[in-house]
Each structure stands twice: as C-alpha cells, then as structure tokens.
PDB file of C-alpha atoms and ligand atoms in Angstrom:
ATOM      1  CA  MET U   1     174.146 120.010  24.893  1.00  0.00           C
ATOM      2  CA  GLY U   2     172.953 117.205  27.115  1.00  0.00           C
ATOM      3  CA  LEU U   3     174.000 116.448  30.648  1.00  0.00           C
ATOM      4  CA  PHE U   4     176.413 113.731  29.556  1.00  0.00           C
ATOM      5  CA  ASP U   5     178.104 116.099  27.139  1.00  0.00           C
ATOM      6  CA  SER U   6     178.406 118.663  29.883  1.00  0.00           C
ATOM      7  CA  ILE U   7     180.091 116.137  32.140  1.00  0.00           C
ATOM      8  CA  LEU U   8     182.496 115.106  29.418  1.00  0.00           C
ATOM      9  CA  SER U   9     183.334 118.707  28.692  1.00  0.00           C
ATOM     10  CA  GLY U  10     184.010 119.263  32.343  1.00  0.00           C
ATOM     11  CA  ILE U  11     186.307 116.271  32.592  1.00  0.00           C
ATOM     12  CA  PHE U  12     188.191 116.778  29.388  1.00  0.00           C
ATOM     13  CA  SER U  13     190.201 119.949  29.015  1.00  0.00           C
ATOM     14  CA  GLY U  14     188.273 123.108  29.364  1.00  0.00           C
ATOM     15  CA  GLY U  15     185.045 122.614  27.459  1.00  0.00           C
ATOM     16  CA  SER U  16     186.544 121.713  24.121  1.00  0.00           C
ATOM     17  CA  ASP U  17     184.984 118.767  22.390  1.00  0.00           C
ATOM     18  CA  ASP U  18     188.074 116.736  21.592  1.00  0.00           C
ATOM     19  CA  LYS U  19     188.068 114.557  24.752  1.00  0.00           C
ATOM     20  CA  GLY U  20     191.401 116.078  25.694  1.00  0.00           C
ATOM     21  CA  CYS U  21     193.219 114.253  22.930  1.00  0.00           C
ATOM     22  CA  ASP U  22     194.943 115.092  19.723  1.00  0.00           C
ATOM     23  CA  TRP U  23     193.136 113.400  16.877  1.00  0.00           C
ATOM     24  CA  TYR U  24     194.866 112.525  13.644  1.00  0.00           C
ATOM     25  CA  CYS U  25     193.244 111.271  10.468  1.00  0.00           C
ATOM     26  CA  ASP U  26     193.791 107.533  10.029  1.00  0.00           C
ATOM     27  CA  GLU U  27     194.103 108.083   6.314  1.00  0.00           C
ATOM     28  CA  CYS U  28     196.252 111.172   5.801  1.00  0.00           C
ATOM     29  CA  ASP U  29     197.518 111.991   9.330  1.00  0.00           C
ATOM     30  CA  ALA U  30     196.003 115.459   9.279  1.00  0.00           C
ATOM     31  CA  HIS U  31     195.583 117.033  12.700  1.00  0.00           C
ATOM     32  CA  MET U  32     191.805 116.958  12.915  1.00  0.00           C
ATOM     33  CA  ASN U  33     191.440 119.018  16.095  1.00  0.00           C
ATOM     34  CA  SER U  34     192.447 122.059  14.099  1.00  0.00           C
ATOM     35  CA  GLN U  35     189.949 121.387  11.334  1.00  0.00           C
ATOM     36  CA  PRO U  36     186.960 123.769  11.308  1.00  0.00           C
ATOM     37  CA  GLY U  37     184.097 122.587  13.485  1.00  0.00           C
ATOM     38  CA  PHE U  38     185.881 119.492  14.741  1.00  0.00           C
ATOM     39  CA  THR U  39     183.889 117.563  17.303  1.00  0.00           C
ATOM     40  CA  THR U  40     183.907 114.039  18.727  1.00  0.00           C
ATOM     41  CA  SER U  41     180.308 114.271  19.928  1.00  0.00           C
ATOM     42  CA  SER U  42     178.881 112.257  17.038  1.00  0.00           C
ATOM     43  CA  GLY U  43     181.533 109.532  17.369  1.00  0.00           C
ATOM     44  CA  GLU U  44     182.950 110.120  13.926  1.00  0.00           C
ATOM     45  CA  TRP U  45     184.571 112.952  12.056  1.00  0.00           C
ATOM     46  CA  THR U  46     185.026 113.291   8.336  1.00  0.00           C
ATOM     47  CA  CYS U  47     188.519 114.560   7.625  1.00  0.00           C
ATOM     48  CA  THR U  48     188.197 117.867   5.787  1.00  0.00           C
ATOM     49  CA  LYS U  49     191.460 117.221   4.003  1.00  0.00           C
ATOM     50  CA  CYS U  50     190.914 113.777   2.478  1.00  0.00           C
ATOM     51  CA  GLY U  51     187.287 112.990   3.273  1.00  0.00           C
ATOM     52  CA  TYR U  52     188.066 109.838   5.276  1.00  0.00           C
ATOM     53  CA  VAL U  53     185.526 109.130   8.023  1.00  0.00           C
ATOM     54  CA  ASN U  54     187.441 108.627  11.268  1.00  0.00           C
ATOM     55  CA  ASP U  55     186.257 106.902  14.413  1.00  0.00           C
ATOM     56  CA  VAL U  56     186.574 109.491  17.178  1.00  0.00           C
ATOM     57  CA  THR U  57     184.927 107.565  19.991  1.00  0.00           C
ATOM     58  CA  GLU U  58     186.684 106.970  23.280  1.00  0.00           C
ATOM     59  CA  ASP U  59     187.327 103.379  22.145  1.00  0.00           C
ATOM     60  CA  ASN U  60     189.722 104.756  19.608  1.00  0.00           C
ATOM     61  CA  ILE U  61     191.792 106.795  22.043  1.00  0.00           C
ATOM     62  CA  LEU U  62     195.251 105.345  22.339  1.00  0.00           C
ATOM     63  CA  ASP U  63     196.144 103.763  25.655  1.00  0.00           C
ATOM     64  CA  GLU U  64     198.788 106.348  26.425  1.00  0.00           C
ATOM     65  CA  TYR U  65     196.087 108.994  26.588  1.00  0.00           C
ATOM     66  CA  GLU U  66     193.777 107.026  28.839  1.00  0.00           C
ATOM     67  CA  ASN U  67     196.132 106.415  31.723  1.00  0.00           C
ATOM     68  CA  PRO U  68     199.538 107.959  31.282  1.00  0.00           C
ATOM     69  CA  TYR U  69     200.570 107.228  34.858  1.00  0.00           C
ATOM     70  CA  ASP U  70     199.176 103.719  35.168  1.00  0.00           C
ATOM     71  CA  ASP U  71     201.996 101.796  33.566  1.00  0.00           C
ATOM     72  CA  ASP U  72     204.367 100.569  36.248  1.00  0.00           C
ATOM     73  CA  ASP U  73     202.171 100.647  39.328  1.00  0.00           C
ATOM     74  CA  ASP U  74     202.150  96.881  39.601  1.00  0.00           C
ATOM     75  CA  ASP U  75     205.871  96.408  39.273  1.00  0.00           C
ATOM     76  CA  ASP U  76     207.427  97.472  42.539  1.00  0.00           C
ATOM     77  CA  GLU U  77     205.428  99.553  45.012  1.00  0.00           C
ATOM     78  CA  GLY U  78     202.118  97.994  44.034  1.00  0.00           C
ATOM     79  CA  LEU U  79     202.487  94.921  46.241  1.00  0.00           C
ATOM     80  CA  SER U  80     200.015  94.969  49.093  1.00  0.00           C
ATOM     81  CA  VAL U  81     201.250  94.186  52.577  1.00  0.00           C
ATOM     82  CA  SER U  82     199.263  90.951  52.674  1.00  0.00           C
ATOM     83  CA  ASP U  83     200.737  89.780  49.378  1.00  0.00           C
ATOM     84  CA  ALA U  84     204.173  90.758  50.589  1.00  0.00           C
ATOM     85  CA  ALA U  85     203.618  88.832  53.805  1.00  0.00           C
ATOM     86  CA  ASP U  86     202.633  85.703  51.870  1.00  0.00           C
ATOM     87  CA  ILE U  87     205.777  85.882  49.782  1.00  0.00           C
ATOM     88  CA  TRP U  88     207.887  86.722  52.802  1.00  0.00           C
ATOM     89  CA  ARG U  89     206.596  83.685  54.714  1.00  0.00           C
ATOM     90  CA  SER U  90     207.009  81.430  51.691  1.00  0.00           C
ATOM     91  CA  HIS U  91     210.678  82.404  51.656  1.00  0.00           C
ATOM     92  CA  GLY U  92     211.175  81.514  55.294  1.00  0.00           C
ATOM     93  CA  GLU U  93     210.744  85.108  56.474  1.00  0.00           C
ATOM     94  CA  ASP U  94     213.787  86.110  54.501  1.00  0.00           C
ATOM     95  CA  GLU U  95     214.707  89.801  54.850  1.00  0.00           C
ATOM     96  CA  ASP U  96     215.311  89.960  51.108  1.00  0.00           C
ATOM     97  CA  TYR U  97     211.565  89.479  50.563  1.00  0.00           C
ATOM     98  CA  MET U  98     210.145  92.171  52.830  1.00  0.00           C
ATOM     99  CA  PHE U  99     209.432  94.581  49.938  1.00  0.00           C
ATOM    100  CA  GLY U 100     210.084  97.667  52.016  1.00  0.00           C
ATOM    101  CA  TYR U 101     207.695  96.610  54.771  1.00  0.00           C
ATOM    102  CA  THR U 102     208.822  96.142  58.347  1.00  0.00           C
ATOM    103  CA  ARG U 103     208.756  92.780  60.087  1.00  0.00           C
ATOM    104  CA  GLU U 104     205.895  94.061  62.285  1.00  0.00           C
ATOM    105  CA  GLU U 105     203.805  95.040  59.287  1.00  0.00           C
ATOM    106  CA  LEU U 106     204.318  91.650  57.663  1.00  0.00           C
ATOM    107  CA  GLU U 107     203.498  89.750  60.830  1.00  0.00           C
ATOM    108  CA  ASP U 108     200.311  91.782  61.270  1.00  0.00           C
ATOM    109  CA  ALA U 109     199.199  91.155  57.700  1.00  0.00           C
TER     110      ALA U 109
HETATM  111 ZN1   ZN L 201     192.476 112.783   6.201  1.00  0.00          ZN
END
C-alpha cells in the first residue's frame, strides 16, 4: 500500500477501500461493496454478479456523497458582509437589505 492509499484510507471510513461510499453495479444494481475482495484502488471493479466492469474512481461518486452539507450555503447565510453592504447601499441603506448584519457592520465593510 502506497502513501497515497494510506492517506485515502485514513480519510475515508476506517481503512476500508470503498472511499466511504456505497457502490452499486451500473448494470445490475448489485451492491458491490459486499462482493468478495471489493476494492476501488484500481479504479474499476468487475461486478461478480453480472461481470460488468464498473468505474469506481472518485469521478464516479455521486455529488451527494462528495459534499452532503454544501448545498444551501450560498442561499441565505453565505452572503459576506461586504457583499451585503453593497446591496444595502444600492437599496438606499434600506433596513430590509441588511441580511442580519448591523448598521455598524455594514458601514465598516
Ligand atoms: Zn452487476
């Protein structure tokens, strides 16, 4: 096992070699993690059930696995104070556009 593999194993769930994801065969939907000897280290895995060669690289991990908490950061609380101040000024320093910041914070920005 190389250094990179060691790092990956450390990051992804307890030393298993599945990158912390559930992998399903693109062809037959078999749960490949539970297939004997399953590994993502080579970048592909041949389904033991149907023989289909699946891409098991990180590129093929669904978005929901990559960043489960990254979805709505930009919607409400994600506005920086300087952005908020720009919008606030462009609305004539309207209190409806203070985005939870105080007048002092917006004036400082
Ligand atoms: Zn299969």
